[in-house]
Coordinates of C-alpha atoms in Angstrom, one line a residue:
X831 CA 64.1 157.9 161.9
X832 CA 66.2 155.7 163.7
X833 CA 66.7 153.6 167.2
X834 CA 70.4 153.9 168.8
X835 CA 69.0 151.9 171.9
X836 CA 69.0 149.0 170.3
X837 CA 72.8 149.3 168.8
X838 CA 74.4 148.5 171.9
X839 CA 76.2 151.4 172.0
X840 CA 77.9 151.1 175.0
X841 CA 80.1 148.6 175.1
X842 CA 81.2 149.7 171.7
X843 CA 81.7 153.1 173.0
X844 CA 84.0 151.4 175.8
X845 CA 85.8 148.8 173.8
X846 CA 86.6 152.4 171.9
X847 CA 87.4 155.1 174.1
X848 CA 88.2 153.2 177.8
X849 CA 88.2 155.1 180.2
X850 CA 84.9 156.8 181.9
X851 CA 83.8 159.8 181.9
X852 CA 83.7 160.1 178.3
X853 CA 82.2 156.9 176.9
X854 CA 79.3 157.9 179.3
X855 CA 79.2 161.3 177.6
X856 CA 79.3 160.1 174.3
X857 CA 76.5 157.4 174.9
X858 CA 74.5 160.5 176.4
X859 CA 75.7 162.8 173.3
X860 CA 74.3 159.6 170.4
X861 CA 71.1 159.6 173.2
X862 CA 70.4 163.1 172.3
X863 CA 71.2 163.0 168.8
X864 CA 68.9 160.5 168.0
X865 CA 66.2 162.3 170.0
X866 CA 66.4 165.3 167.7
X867 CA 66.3 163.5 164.8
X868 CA 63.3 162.2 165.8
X869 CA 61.9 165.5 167.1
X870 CA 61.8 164.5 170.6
X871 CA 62.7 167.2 172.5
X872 CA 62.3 166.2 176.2
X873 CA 64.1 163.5 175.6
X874 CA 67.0 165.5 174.0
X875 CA 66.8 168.0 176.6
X876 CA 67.4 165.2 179.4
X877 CA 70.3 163.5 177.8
X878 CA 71.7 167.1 177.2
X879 CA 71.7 167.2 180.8
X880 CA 73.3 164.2 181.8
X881 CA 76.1 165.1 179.6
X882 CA 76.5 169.0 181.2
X883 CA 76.3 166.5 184.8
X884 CA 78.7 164.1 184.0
X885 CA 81.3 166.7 182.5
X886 CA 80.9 169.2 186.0
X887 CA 81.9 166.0 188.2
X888 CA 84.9 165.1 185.3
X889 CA 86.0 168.8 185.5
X890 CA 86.1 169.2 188.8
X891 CA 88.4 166.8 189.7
X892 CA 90.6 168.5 187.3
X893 CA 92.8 170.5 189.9
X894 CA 94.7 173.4 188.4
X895 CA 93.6 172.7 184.5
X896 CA 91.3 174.1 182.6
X897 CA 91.5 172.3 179.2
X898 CA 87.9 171.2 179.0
X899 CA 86.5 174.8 178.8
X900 CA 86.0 174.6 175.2
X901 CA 83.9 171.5 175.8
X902 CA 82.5 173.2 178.5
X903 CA 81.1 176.2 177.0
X904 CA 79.4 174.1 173.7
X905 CA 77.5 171.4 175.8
X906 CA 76.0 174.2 178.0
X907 CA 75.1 176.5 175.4
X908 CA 73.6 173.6 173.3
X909 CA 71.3 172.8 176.4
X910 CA 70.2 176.2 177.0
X911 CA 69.5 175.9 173.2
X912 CA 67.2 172.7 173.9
X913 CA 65.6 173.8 176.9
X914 CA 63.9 176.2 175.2
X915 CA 62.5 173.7 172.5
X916 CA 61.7 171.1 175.3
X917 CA 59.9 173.8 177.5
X918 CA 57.8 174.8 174.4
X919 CA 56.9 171.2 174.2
X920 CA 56.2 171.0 178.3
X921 CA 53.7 173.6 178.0
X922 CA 51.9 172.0 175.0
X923 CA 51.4 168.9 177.1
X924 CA 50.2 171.4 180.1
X925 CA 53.3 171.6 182.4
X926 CA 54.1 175.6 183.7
X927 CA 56.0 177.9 181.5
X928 CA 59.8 177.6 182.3
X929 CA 60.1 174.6 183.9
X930 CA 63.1 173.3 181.2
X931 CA 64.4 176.4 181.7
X932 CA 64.5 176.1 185.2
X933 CA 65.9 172.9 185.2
X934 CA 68.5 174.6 182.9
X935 CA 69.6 176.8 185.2
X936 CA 70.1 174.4 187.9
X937 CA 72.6 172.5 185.6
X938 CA 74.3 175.7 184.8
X939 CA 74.6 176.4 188.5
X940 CA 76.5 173.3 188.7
X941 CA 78.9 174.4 186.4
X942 CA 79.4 177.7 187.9
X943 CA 80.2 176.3 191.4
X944 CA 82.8 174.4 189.8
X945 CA 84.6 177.3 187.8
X946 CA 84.1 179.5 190.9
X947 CA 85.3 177.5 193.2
X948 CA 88.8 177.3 191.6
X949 CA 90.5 180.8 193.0
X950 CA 93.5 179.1 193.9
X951 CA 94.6 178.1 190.2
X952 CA 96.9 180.6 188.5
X953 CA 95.9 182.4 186.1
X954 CA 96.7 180.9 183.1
X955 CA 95.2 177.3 184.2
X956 CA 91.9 178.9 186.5
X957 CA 88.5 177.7 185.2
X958 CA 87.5 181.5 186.6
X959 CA 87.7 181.8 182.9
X960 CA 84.3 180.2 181.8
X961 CA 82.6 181.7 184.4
X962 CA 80.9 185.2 182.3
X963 CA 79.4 182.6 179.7
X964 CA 77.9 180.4 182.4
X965 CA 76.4 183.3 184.0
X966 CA 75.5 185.0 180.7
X967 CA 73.3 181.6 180.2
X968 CA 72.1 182.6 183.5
X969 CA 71.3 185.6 182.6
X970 CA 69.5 183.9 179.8
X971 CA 67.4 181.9 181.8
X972 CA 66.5 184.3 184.7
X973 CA 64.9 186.5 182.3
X974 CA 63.0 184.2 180.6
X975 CA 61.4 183.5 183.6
X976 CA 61.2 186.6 185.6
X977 CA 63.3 185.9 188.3
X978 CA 65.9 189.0 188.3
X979 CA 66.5 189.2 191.7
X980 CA 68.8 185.4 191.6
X981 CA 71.1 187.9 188.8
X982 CA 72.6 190.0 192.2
X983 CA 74.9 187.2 193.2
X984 CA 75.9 186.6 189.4
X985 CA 77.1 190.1 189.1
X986 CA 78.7 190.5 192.6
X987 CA 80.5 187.4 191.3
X988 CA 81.9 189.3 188.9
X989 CA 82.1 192.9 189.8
X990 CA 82.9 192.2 194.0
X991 CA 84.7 188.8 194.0
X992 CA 88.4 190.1 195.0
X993 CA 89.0 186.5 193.2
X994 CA 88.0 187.6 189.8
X995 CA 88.8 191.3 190.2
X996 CA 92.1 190.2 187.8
X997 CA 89.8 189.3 185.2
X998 CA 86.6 190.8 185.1
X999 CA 88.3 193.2 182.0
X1000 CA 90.2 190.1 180.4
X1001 CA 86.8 188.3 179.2
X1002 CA 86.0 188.6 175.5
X1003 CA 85.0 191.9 174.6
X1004 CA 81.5 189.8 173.1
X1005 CA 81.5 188.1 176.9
X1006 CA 81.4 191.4 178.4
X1007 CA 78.8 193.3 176.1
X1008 CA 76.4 190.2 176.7
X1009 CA 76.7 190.5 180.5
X1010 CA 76.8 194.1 180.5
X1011 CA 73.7 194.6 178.1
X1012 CA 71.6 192.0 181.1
X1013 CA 73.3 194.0 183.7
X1014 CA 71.9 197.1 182.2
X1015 CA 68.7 195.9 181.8
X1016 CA 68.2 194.9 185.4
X1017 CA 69.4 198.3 186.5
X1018 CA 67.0 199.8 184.6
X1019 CA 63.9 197.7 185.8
X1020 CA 64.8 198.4 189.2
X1021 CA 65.1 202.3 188.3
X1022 CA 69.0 202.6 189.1
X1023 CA 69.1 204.8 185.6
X1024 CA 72.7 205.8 186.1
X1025 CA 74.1 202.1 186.5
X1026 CA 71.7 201.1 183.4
X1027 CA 72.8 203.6 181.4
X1028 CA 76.8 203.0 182.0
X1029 CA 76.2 199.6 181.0
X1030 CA 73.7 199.7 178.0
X1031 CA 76.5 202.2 176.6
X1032 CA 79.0 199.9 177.4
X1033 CA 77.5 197.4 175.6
X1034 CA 76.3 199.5 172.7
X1035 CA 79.4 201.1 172.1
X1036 CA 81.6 197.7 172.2
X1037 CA 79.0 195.6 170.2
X1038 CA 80.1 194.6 167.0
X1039 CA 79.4 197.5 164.0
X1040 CA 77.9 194.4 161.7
X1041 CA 75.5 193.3 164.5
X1042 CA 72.6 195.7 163.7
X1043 CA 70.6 193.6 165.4
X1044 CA 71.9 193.1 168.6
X1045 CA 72.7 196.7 168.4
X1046 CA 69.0 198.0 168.2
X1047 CA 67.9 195.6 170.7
X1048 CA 70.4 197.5 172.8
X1049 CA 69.0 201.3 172.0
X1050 CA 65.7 199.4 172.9
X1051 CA 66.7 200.2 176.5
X1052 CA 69.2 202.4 176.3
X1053 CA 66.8 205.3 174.5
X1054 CA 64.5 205.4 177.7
X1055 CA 67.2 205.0 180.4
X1056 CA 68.9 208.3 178.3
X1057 CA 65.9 209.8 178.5
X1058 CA 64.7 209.7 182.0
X1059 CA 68.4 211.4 182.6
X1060 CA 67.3 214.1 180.3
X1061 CA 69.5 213.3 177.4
X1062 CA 67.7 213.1 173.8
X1063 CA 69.0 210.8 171.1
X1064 CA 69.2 212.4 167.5
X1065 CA 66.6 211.7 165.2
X1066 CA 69.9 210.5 163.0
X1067 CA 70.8 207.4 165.0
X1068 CA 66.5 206.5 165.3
X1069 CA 66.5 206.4 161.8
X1070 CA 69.5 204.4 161.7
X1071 CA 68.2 201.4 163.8
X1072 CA 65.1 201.9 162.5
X1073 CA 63.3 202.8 165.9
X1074 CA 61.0 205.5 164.7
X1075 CA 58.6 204.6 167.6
X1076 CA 60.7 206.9 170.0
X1077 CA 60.4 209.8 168.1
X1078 CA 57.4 211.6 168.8
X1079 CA 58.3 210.1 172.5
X1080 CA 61.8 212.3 172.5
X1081 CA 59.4 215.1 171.0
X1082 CA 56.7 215.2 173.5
X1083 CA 59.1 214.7 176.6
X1084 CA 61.4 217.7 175.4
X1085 CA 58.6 219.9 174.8
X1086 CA 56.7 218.9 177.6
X1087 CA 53.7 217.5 175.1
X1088 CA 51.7 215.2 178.0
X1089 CA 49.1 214.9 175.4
X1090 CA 51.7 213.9 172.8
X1091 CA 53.3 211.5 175.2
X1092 CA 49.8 209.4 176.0
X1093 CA 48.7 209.3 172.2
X1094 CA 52.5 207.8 170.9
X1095 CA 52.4 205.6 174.3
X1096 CA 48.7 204.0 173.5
X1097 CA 50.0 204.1 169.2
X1098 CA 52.9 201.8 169.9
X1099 CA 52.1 199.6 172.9
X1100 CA 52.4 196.6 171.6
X1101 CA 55.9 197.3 170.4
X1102 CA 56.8 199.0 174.1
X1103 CA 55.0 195.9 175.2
X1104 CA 56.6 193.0 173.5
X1105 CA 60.0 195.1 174.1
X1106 CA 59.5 195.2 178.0
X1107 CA 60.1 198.9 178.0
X1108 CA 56.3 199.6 178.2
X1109 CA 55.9 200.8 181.9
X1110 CA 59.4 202.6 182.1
X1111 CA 57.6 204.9 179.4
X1112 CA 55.2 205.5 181.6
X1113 CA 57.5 206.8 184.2
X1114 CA 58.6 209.4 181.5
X1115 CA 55.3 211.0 182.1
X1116 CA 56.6 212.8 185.2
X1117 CA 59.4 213.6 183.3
X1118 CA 57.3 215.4 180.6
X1119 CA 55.4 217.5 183.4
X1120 CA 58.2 218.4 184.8
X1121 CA 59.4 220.0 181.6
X1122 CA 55.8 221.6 180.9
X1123 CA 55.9 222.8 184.5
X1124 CA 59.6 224.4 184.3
X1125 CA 58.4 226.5 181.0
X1126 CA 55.3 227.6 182.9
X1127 CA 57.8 229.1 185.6
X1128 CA 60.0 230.5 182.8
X1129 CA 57.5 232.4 181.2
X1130 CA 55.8 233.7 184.0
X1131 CA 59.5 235.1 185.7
X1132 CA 58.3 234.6 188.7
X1133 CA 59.2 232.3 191.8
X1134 CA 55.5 232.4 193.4
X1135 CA 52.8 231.0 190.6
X1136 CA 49.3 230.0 190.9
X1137 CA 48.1 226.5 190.7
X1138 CA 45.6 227.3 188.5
X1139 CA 48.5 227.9 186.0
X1140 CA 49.2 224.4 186.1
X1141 CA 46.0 223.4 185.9
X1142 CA 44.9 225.6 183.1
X1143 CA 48.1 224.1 180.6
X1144 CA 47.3 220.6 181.5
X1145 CA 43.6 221.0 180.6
X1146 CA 44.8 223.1 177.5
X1147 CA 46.7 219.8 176.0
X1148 CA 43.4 217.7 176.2
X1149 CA 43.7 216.6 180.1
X1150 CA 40.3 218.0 180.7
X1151 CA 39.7 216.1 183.8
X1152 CA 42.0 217.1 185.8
X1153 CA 40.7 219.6 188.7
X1154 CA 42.5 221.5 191.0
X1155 CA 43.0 219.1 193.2
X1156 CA 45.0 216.9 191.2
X1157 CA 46.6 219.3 190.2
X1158 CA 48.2 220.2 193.5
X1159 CA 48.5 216.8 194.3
X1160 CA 50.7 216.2 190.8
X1161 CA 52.6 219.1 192.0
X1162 CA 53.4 217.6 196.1
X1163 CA 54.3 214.3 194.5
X1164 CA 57.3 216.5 191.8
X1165 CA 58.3 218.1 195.4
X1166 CA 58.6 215.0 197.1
X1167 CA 60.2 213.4 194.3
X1168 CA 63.0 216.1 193.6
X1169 CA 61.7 217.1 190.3
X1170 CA 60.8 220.6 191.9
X1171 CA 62.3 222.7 194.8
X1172 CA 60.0 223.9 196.3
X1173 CA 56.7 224.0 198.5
X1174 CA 53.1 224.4 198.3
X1175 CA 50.9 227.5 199.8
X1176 CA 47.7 226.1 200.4
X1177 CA 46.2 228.8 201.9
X1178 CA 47.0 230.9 198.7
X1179 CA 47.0 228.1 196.0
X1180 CA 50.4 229.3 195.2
X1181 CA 53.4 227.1 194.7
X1182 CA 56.8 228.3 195.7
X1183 CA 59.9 227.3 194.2
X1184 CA 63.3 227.8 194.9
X1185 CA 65.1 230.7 194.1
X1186 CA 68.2 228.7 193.0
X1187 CA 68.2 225.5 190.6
X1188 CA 63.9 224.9 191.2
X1189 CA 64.1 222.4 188.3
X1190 CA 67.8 220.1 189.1
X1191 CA 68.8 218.5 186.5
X1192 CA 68.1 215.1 185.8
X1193 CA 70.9 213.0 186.3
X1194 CA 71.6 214.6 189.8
X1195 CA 69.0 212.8 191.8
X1196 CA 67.5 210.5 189.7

């Protein structure tokens, strides 16, 4: 290892290259080198920062130019880089989980106020343009640390600026699958299905053929969304990706299979888990009694059935304990819900369903 403190770096940085900002950068830039040569990744991180700092107040005094987003988008992406080393460090010494990141994304913010601000510039010379990577590394950040709900002014940004309407389609196609794919993602945990799943496809579809990687991580999220609006992916593209895991979960939801469902949920949890997708599987469960209860009222041609019906198939694929009761209050919650169109007899234990369209598709309400 090796000292640059002691080199008086400086001044020979300044007799070099004159003119501040950039002889402060570099100093900052040698800082951080040596720190990571030295494993010292706090340190690192810190001078990473100064130099992201130094650069936003350099850049912004840069009217109508836009030269320095090259330099822009490596020093940022190298300091997301560390902050995820130097947090990993922070929590072995006992600080909170995310705190580098969170300083992270405070720099980044002050980039993106920079580049945002400037929707006067024309086209050509606007820093609008480094704006999708800085909020990608947003992206980045906010999800590392479980706080979606600071994405929504990203994406308005983005999608609802009338400032960046002009460009929103004229990012890099491999800009524009990275924010769609986190755009997709939050849609989905907040249960907007359509939204996630005209992203995820957006993203799928665009990603790069060679990336097989990115492009499983994708179906990762885009199998469930598809699946809760009732589309089923071929067994062809599971093997493909190599996501066997949703195959006995495409089974047991298209067949109705609540047993099936349960057993594959509890088999694979720790993949569902470490994927994030766990409790969105769980919400397919409703989906997979709606599908038993729609053959139930196939078979029996009728458009008045008895609970007991109900009750007799779900105890007849291993859900023993569930009574009568339950039953009818499994069947409300589908009413309420949309999944059936119907009502409930109490008086006769009958449920009633609707004469046209009792089980709507899908996609139409959810």
């Amino acid at each position: 290892s090796f000292d640059l403190g002691s080199c008086h770096i400086s001044s020979g940085i300044n007799a070099e290259y004159g003119d501040p900002p950039f002889d402060q950068m570099l100093t900052e830039h040698f800082q951080c080198t040596n720190a990571l040569l030295n494993g010292e990744f706090l340190t690192a991180f810190h001078h990473q920062c100064n130099i992201v700092q130094v650069f936003a107040k350099m850049f912004k005094t840069q009217k109508e130019d836009n030269w320095g987003l090259p330099m822009m988008y490596t020093i940022i992406k190298d300091m997301y880089s560390l902050a995820l080393k130097a947090d990993n460090v922070a929590v072995a010494n006992g600080e909170m989980a995310g705190s580098k990141i969170d300083a992270c994304a405070d720099m980044l913010m002050t980039v993106f106020r920079v580049c945002a601000s400037d929707s006067r510039t024309s086209l050509e010379f606007t820093k609008r343009w480094g704006l999708m990577t800085i909020i990608n590394l947003l992206f980045k950040c906010y999800f590392k640390t479980n706080k979606l709900h600071l994405c929504k002014p990203l994406i308005l940004a983005i999608e609802s600026n009338v400032a960046n309407r002009d460009i929103k389609d004229e990012y890099t196609i491999s800009e524009r699958v990275t924010f769609n794919y986190f755009v997709g993602m939050k849609y989905m945990f907040e249960n907007e299905f359509k939204g996630a799943e005209k992203c995820l496809s957006f993203a799928f579809e665009n990603c790069h053929k060679d990336c097989l990687n990115n492009k499983k991580k994708i179906l990762t999220y885009l199998i469930p969304v598809k699946i809760t609006l009732g589309f089923m992916p071929k067994a062809m593209i599971l093997n493909k990706y190599n996501l066997v895991e949703f195959m006995d979960v495409i089974e047991a939801v298209k067949t109705g299979n609540i047993k099936l469902l349960n057993d594959t949920i509890e088999k694979n949890a720790s993949f569902f888990i470490r994927a994030g997708i766990y409790l969105i599987l769980e919400k397919l469960k409703v989906i997979t009694l709606r599908n038993l209860f729609k053959k139930i009222y196939l078979i029996s041609g009728s458009f008045q059935m008895d609970i007991s019906r109900f009750q007799a198939a779900l105890n007849w694929l291993g859900l023993e304990d569930v009574d009568a009761d339950e039953t009818e209050c499994i069947l409300a919650n589908m009413i309420n819900d949309g999944y059936i169109k119907g009502y409930l007899s109490e008086q006769h234990k009958k449920i009633v369903v609707s004469k046209v369209n009792a089980f709507p598709t899908l996609n139409t309400f959810l």
